[in-house]
Short mmCIF file of C-alpha atoms in Angstrom, two decimals:
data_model
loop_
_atom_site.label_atom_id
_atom_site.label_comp_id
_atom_site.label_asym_id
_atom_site.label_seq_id
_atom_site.Cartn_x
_atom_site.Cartn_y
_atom_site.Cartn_z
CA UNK A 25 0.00 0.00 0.00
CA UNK A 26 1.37 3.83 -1.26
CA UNK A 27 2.36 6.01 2.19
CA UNK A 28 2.83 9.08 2.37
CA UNK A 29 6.29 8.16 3.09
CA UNK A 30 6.71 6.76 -0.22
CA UNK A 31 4.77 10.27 -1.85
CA UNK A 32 7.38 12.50 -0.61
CA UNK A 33 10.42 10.05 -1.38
CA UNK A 34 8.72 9.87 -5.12
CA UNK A 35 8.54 14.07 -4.96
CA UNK A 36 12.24 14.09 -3.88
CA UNK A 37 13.64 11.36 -6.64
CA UNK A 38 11.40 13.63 -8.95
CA UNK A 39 12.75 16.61 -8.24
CA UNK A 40 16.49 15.82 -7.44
CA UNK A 41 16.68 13.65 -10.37
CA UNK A 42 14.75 15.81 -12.88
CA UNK A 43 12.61 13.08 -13.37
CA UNK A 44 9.00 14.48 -13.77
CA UNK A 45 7.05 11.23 -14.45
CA UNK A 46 7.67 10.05 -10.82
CA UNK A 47 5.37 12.81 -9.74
CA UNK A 48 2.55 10.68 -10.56
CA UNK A 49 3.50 8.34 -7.21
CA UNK A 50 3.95 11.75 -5.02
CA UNK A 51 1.10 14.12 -6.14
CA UNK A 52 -2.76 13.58 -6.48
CA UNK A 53 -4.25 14.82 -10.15
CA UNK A 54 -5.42 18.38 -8.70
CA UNK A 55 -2.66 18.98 -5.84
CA UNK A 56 -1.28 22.10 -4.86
CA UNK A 57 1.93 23.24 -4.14
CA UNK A 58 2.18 26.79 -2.62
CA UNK A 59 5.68 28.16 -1.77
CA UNK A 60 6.34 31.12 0.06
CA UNK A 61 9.95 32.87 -0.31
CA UNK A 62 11.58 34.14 2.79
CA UNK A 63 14.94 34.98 0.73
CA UNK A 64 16.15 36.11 -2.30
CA UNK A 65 18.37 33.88 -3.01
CA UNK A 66 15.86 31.66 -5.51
CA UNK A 67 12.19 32.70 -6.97
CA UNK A 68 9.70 30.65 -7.40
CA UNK A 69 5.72 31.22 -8.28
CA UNK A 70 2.84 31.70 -4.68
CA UNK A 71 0.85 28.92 -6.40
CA UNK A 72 0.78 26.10 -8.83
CA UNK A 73 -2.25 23.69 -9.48
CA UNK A 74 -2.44 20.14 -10.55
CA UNK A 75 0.21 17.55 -10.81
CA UNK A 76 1.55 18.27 -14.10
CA UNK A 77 2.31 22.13 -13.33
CA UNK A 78 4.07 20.88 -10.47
CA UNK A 79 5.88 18.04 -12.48
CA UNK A 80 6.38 20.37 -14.81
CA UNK A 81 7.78 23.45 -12.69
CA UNK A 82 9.80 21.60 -9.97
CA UNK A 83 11.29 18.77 -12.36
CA UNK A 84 11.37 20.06 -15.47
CA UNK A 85 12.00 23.89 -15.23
CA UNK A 86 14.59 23.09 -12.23
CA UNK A 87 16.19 20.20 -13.84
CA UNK A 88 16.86 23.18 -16.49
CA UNK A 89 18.50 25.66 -14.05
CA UNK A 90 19.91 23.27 -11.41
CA UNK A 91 22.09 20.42 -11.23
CA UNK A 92 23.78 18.06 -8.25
CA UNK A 93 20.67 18.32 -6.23
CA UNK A 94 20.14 16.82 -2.58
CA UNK A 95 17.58 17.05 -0.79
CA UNK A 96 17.15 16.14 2.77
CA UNK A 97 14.03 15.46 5.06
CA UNK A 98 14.98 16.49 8.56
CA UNK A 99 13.19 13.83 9.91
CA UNK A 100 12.99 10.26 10.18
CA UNK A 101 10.05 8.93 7.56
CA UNK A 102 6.46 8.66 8.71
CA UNK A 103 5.64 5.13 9.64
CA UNK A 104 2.20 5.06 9.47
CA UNK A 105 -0.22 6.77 7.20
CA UNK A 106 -0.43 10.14 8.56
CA UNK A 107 -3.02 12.84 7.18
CA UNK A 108 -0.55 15.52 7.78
CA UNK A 109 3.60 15.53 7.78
CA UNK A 110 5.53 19.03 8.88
CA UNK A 111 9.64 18.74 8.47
CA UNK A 112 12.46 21.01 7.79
CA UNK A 113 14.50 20.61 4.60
CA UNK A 114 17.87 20.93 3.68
CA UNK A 115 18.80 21.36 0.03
CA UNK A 116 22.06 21.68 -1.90
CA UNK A 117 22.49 22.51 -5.86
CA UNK A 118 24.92 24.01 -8.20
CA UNK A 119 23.45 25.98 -10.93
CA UNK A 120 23.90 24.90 -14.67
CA UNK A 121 24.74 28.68 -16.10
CA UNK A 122 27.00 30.07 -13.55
CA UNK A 123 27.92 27.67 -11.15
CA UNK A 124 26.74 28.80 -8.13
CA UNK A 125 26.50 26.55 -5.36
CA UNK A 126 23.32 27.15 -3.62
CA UNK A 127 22.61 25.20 -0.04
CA UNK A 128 19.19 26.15 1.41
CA UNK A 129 16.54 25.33 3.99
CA UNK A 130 13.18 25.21 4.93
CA UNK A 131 10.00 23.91 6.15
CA UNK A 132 7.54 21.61 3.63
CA UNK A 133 4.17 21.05 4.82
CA UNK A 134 2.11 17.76 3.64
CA UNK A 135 -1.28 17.20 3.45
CA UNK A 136 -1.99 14.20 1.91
CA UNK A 137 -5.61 12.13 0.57
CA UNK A 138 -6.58 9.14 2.98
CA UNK A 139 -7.32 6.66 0.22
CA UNK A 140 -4.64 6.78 -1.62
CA UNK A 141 -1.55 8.11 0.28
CA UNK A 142 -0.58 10.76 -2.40
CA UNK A 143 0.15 14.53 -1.71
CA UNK A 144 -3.36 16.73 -1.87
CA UNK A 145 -1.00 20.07 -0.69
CA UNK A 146 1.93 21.20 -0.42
CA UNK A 147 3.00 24.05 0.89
CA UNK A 148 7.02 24.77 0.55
CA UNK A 149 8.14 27.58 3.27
CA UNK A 150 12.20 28.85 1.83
CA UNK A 151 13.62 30.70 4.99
CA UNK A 152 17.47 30.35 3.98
CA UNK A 153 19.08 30.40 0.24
CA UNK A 154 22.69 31.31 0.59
CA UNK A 155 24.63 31.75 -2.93
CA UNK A 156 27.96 31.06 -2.82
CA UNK A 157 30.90 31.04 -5.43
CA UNK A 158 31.59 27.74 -7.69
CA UNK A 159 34.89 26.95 -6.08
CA UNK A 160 32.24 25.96 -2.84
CA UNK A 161 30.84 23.02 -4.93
CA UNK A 162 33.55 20.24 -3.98
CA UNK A 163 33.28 21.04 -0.17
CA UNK A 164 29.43 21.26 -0.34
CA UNK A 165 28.97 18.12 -2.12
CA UNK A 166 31.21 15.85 -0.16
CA UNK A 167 29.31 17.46 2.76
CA UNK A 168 26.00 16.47 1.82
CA UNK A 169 27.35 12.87 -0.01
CA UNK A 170 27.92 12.52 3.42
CA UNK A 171 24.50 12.39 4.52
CA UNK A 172 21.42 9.53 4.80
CA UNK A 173 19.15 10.43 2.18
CA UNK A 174 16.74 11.43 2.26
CA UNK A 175 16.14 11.10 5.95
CA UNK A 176 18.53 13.03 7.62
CA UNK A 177 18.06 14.16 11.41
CA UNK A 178 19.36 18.16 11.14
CA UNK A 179 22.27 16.94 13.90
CA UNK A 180 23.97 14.62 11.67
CA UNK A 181 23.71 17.34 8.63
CA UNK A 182 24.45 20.29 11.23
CA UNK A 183 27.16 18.27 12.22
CA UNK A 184 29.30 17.66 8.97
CA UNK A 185 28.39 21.20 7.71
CA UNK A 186 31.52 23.28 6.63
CA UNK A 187 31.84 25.93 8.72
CA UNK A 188 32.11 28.77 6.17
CA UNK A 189 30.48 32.48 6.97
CA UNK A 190 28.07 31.91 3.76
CA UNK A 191 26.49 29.05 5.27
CA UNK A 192 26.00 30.48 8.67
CA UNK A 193 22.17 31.19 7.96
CA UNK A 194 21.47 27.63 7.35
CA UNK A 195 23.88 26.30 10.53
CA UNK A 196 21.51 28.46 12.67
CA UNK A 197 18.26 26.80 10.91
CA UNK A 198 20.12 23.13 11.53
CA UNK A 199 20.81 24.01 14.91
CA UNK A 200 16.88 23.98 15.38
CA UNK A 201 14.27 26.57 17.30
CA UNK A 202 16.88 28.47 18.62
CA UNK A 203 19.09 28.60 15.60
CA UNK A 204 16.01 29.23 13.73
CA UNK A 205 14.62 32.50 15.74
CA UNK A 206 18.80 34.14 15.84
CA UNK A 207 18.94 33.60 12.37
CA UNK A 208 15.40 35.43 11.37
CA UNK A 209 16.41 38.18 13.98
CA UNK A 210 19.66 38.69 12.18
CA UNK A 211 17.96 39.09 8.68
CA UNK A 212 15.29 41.28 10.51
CA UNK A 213 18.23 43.45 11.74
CA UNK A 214 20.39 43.47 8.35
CA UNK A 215 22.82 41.72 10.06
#
């Protein structure tokens, strides 16, 4: 039987692999994905309806931009069949133009449909997006090479982490609540 375990594993092999036909085992036909940007650092659109707009936006049209993508669920997979899963998310890419190494977190919330297990909503909340150069890429990829995927408790990513000043913002989300609340301060601050 589908869980929504295996719905958000599908939506992660979809969109880290650019493979947009696994979206059919993560996503009902009429889902919703809403994302709202805390950064600037990455854009994406409020609001996208139905499983192929999503397919088509965050396997597709990112599979264009962005390339050595991991991304991490900083939790340990739902066992049962859960209405509802809340997590944190870690995510690191390079970009295909430039070269940019981008390494951001997050909170995804899931909602998904009792019968079948699949994703109904989805609603992507982007706190951190730091940018930094394309000589970051080896350290940032053994880094997260490193790590379980997708399941990743944000200890064991916090903990292999380089300790650069560009990815302070997103070692004060892994560091949890507290990291969490000095980071937004900072950015509240300009700091």
């Amino acid at each position: 039987m589908h869980t929504p375990a295996d719905s958000m594993l599908a939506y992660l092999r979809a969109k880290d692999g650019n493979r947009p036909h696994l979206m059919a085992q993560a996503f009902t036909r009429d889902a919703t994905l809403s994302v709202r940007l805390h950064t600037d650092g990455i854009v994406f659109p409020p609001f996208t309806q139905g499983r192929e707009a999503i397919g088509d936006l965050l396997a597709r049209r990112f599979g264009q931009v962005n390339e050595n993508v991991y991304t991490f669920c900083l939790t340990a997979p739902p066992l049962s069949r859960p209405a509802a899963v809340d997590c944190d998310w870690l995510v690191a890419m390079s970009n295909k133009d430039d070269g940019d190494v981008r390494v951001g977190c997050g909170r995804y919330d899931w909602r998904f449909a009792a019968d079948s297990g699949l994703a109904e909503r989805l609603r992507i909340d982007i706190d951190v997006m730091s940018v930094l150069p394309p000589s970051a890429l080896d350290g940032v990829m053994a880094w997260v090479r490193a790590l379980p995927y997708p399941w990743c408790p944000a200890a064991t990513a916090l903990a292999g982490a380089p300790e650069w000043a560009a990815l302070a913002a997103a070692r004060a989300y892994l560091e949890g609540d507290s990291g969490r609340e000095r980071m937004r301060s900072e950015m509240r601050s300009g700091n």
